[in-house]
PDB file of C-alpha atoms in Angstrom:
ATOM      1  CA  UNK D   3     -13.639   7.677  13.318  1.00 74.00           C
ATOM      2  CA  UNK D   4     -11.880   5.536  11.079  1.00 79.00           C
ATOM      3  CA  UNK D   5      -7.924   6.578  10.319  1.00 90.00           C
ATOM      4  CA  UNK D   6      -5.514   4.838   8.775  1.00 95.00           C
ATOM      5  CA  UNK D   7      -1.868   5.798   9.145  1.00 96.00           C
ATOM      6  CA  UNK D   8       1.603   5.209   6.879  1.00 97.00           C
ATOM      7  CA  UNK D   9       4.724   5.679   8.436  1.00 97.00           C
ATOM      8  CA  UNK D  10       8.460   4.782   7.044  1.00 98.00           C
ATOM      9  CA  UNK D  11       8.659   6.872   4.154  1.00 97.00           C
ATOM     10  CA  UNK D  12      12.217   8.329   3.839  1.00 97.00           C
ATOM     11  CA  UNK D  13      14.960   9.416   1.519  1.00 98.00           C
ATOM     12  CA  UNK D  14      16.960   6.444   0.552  1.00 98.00           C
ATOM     13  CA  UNK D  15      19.373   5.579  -2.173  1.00 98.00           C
ATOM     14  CA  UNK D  16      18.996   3.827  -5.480  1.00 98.00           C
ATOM     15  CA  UNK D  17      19.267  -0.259  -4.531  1.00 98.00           C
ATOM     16  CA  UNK D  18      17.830   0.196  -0.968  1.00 98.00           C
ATOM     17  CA  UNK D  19      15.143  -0.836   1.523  1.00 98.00           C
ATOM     18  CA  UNK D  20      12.199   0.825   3.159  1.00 98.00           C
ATOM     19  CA  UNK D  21       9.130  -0.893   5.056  1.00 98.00           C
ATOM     20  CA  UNK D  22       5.818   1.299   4.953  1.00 98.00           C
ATOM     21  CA  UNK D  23       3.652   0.682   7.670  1.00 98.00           C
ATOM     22  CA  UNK D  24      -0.082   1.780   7.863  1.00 96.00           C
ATOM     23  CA  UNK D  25      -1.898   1.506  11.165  1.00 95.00           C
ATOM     24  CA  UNK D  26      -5.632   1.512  11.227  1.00 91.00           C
ATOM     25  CA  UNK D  27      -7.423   2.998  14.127  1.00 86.00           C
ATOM     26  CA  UNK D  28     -11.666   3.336  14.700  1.00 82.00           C
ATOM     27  CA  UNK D  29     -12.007  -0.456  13.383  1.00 81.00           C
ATOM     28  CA  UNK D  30     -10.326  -3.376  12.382  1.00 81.00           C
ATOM     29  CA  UNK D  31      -9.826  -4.387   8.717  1.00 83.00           C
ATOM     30  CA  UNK D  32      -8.358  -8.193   9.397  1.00 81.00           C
ATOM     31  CA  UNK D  33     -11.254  -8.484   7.057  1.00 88.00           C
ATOM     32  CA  UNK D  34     -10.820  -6.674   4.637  1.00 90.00           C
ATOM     33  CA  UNK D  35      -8.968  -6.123   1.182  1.00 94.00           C
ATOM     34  CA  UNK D  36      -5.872  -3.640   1.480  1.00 95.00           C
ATOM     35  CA  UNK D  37      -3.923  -1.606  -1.289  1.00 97.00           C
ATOM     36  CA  UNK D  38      -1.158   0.075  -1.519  1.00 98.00           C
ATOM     37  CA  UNK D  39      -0.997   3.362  -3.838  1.00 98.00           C
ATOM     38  CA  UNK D  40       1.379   6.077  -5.133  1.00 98.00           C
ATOM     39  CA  UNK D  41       1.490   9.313  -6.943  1.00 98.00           C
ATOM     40  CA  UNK D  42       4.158  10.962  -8.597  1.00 98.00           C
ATOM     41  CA  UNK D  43       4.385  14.377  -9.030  1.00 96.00           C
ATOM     42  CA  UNK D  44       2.223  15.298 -12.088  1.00 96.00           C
ATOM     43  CA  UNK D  45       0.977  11.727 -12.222  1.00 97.00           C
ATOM     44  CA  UNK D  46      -2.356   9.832 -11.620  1.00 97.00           C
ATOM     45  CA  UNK D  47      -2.673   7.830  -7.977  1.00 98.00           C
ATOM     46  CA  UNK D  48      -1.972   4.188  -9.343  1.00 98.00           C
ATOM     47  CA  UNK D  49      -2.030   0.683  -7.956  1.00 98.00           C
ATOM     48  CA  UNK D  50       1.299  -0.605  -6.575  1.00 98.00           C
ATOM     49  CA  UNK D  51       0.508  -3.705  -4.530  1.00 98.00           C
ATOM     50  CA  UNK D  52      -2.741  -5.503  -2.825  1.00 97.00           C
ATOM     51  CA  UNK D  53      -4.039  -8.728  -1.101  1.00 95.00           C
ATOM     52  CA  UNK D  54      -7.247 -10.048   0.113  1.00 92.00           C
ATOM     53  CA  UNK D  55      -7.959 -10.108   3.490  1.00 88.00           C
ATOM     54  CA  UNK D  56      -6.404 -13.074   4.254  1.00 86.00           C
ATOM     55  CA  UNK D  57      -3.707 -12.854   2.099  1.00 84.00           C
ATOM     56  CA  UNK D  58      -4.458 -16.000  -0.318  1.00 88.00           C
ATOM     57  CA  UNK D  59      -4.841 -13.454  -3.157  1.00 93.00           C
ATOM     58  CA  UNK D  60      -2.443 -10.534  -3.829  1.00 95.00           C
ATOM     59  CA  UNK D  61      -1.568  -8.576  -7.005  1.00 97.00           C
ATOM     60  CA  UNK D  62       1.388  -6.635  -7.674  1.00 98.00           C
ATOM     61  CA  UNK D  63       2.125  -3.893 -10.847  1.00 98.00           C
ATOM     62  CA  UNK D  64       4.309  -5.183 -13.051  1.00 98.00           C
ATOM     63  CA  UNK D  65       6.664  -2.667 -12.451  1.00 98.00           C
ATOM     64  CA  UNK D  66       7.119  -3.364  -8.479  1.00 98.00           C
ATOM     65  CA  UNK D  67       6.737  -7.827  -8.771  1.00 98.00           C
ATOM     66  CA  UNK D  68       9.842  -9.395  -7.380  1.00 97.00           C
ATOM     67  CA  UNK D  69      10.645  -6.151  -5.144  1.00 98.00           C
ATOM     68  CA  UNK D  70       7.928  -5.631  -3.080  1.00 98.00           C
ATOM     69  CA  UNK D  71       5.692  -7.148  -0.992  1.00 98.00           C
ATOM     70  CA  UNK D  72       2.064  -6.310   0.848  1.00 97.00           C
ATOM     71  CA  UNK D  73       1.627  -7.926   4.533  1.00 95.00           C
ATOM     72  CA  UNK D  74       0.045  -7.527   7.530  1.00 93.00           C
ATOM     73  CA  UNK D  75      -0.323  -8.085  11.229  1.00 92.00           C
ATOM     74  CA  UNK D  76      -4.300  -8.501  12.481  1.00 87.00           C
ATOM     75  CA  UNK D  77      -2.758  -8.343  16.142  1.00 89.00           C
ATOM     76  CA  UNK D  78      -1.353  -4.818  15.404  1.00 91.00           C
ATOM     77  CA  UNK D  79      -4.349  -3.809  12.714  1.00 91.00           C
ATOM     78  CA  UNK D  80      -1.131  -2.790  10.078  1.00 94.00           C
ATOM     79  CA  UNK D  81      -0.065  -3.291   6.910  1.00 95.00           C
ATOM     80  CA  UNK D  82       3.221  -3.184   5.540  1.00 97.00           C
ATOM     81  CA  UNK D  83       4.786  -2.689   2.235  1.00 98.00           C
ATOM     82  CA  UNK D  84       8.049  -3.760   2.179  1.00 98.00           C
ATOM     83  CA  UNK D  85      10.301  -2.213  -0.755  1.00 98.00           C
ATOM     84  CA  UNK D  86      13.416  -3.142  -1.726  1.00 98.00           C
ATOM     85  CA  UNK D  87      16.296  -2.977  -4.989  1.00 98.00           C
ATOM     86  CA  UNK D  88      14.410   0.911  -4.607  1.00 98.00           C
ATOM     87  CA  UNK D  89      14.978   2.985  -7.895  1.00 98.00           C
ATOM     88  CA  UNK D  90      14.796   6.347  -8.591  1.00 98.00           C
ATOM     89  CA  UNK D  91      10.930   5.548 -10.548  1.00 98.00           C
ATOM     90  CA  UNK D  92       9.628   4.363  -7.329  1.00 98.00           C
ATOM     91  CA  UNK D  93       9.747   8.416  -5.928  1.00 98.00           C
ATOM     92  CA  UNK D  94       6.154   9.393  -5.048  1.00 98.00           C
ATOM     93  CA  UNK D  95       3.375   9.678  -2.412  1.00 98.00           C
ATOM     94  CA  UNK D  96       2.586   6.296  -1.275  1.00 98.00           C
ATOM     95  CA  UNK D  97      -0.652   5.899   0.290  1.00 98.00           C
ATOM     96  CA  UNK D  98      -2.403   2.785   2.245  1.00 97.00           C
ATOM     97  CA  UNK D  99      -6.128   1.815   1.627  1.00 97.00           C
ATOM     98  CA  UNK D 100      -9.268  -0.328   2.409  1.00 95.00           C
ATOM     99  CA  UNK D 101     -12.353  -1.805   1.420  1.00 93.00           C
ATOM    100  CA  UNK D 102     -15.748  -2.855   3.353  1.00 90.00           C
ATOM    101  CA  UNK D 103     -15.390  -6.089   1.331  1.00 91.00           C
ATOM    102  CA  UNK D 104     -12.543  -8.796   1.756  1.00 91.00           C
ATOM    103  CA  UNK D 105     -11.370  -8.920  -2.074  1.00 93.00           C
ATOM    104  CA  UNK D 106      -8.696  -7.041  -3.195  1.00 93.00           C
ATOM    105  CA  UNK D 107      -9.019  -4.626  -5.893  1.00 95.00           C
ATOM    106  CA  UNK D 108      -6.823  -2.124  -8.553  1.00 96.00           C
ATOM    107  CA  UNK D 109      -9.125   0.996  -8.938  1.00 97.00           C
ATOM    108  CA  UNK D 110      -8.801   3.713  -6.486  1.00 97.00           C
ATOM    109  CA  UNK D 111     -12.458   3.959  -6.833  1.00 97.00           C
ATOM    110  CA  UNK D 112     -13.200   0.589  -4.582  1.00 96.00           C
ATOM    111  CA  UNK D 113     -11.281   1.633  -1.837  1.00 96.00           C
ATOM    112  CA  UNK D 114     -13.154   3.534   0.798  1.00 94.00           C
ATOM    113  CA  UNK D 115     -10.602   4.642   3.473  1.00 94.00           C
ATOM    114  CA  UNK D 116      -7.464   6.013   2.455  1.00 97.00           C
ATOM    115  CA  UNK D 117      -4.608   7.379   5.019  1.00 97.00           C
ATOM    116  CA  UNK D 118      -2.764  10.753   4.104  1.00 97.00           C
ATOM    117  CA  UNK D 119       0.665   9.339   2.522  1.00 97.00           C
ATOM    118  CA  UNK D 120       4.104   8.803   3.139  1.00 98.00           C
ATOM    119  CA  UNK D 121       6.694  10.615   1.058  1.00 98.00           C
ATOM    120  CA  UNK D 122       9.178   8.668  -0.483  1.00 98.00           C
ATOM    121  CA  UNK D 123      12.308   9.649  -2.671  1.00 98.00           C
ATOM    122  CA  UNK D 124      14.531   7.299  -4.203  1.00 98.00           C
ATOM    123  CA  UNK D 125      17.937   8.815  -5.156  1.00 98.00           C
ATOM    124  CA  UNK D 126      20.328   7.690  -8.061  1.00 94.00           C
TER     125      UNK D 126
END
């Protein structure tokens, strides 16, 4: 069975750091596109960061480029999303997800595995 796992979400203060980590278990995805999601409370699921499955492509919302970025490590089968200069906007359910094909994409819609999410809250 195919899982995929965030960890790292938190409580931190306006201006700070967090790394999200999402571990995939059942079968690897070194080749395949990843995303990173959130929802806010009340709000649609939207895109927040993605990359091919190498990494050669990967997009960003406007509203997160220059303050995050999307990795991973094949060895470990995770993804990370690193998050910095964290404001109080960036509070919501972040969730980690992949495709069967390598490409990266924005919709929820092409994404066929999706973890549960990691809470995070970004005070002012």
């Amino acid at each position: 069975q195919v899982q995929l796992v965030e960890s790292g979400g938190g409580l931190v203060q306006a201006g700070g750091s967090l790394r999200l980590s999402c571990a995939a278990s059942g079968r690897t995805f070194s080749r395949n596109g990843m995303g990173w999601f959130r929802q806010a409370s009340g709000r649609e699921r939207e895109i927040v960061a993605a990359r091919t499955w190498n990494g050669g492509i990967t997009y960003y919302a406007d509203s997160v480029k220059g303050r995050f970025t999307i990795s991973r490590d094949n060895a470990k089968n995770t993804v990370y999303l690193q998050m910095s200069s964290l404001k109080p906007e960036d509070t919501a359910v972040y969730y980690c997800a992949a495709r069967s094909s390598w490409d990266l994409a924005r919709s929820t819609k092409e994404y066929e595995y999706w973890g549960q999410g990691t809470q995070v809250t970004v005070s002012s």
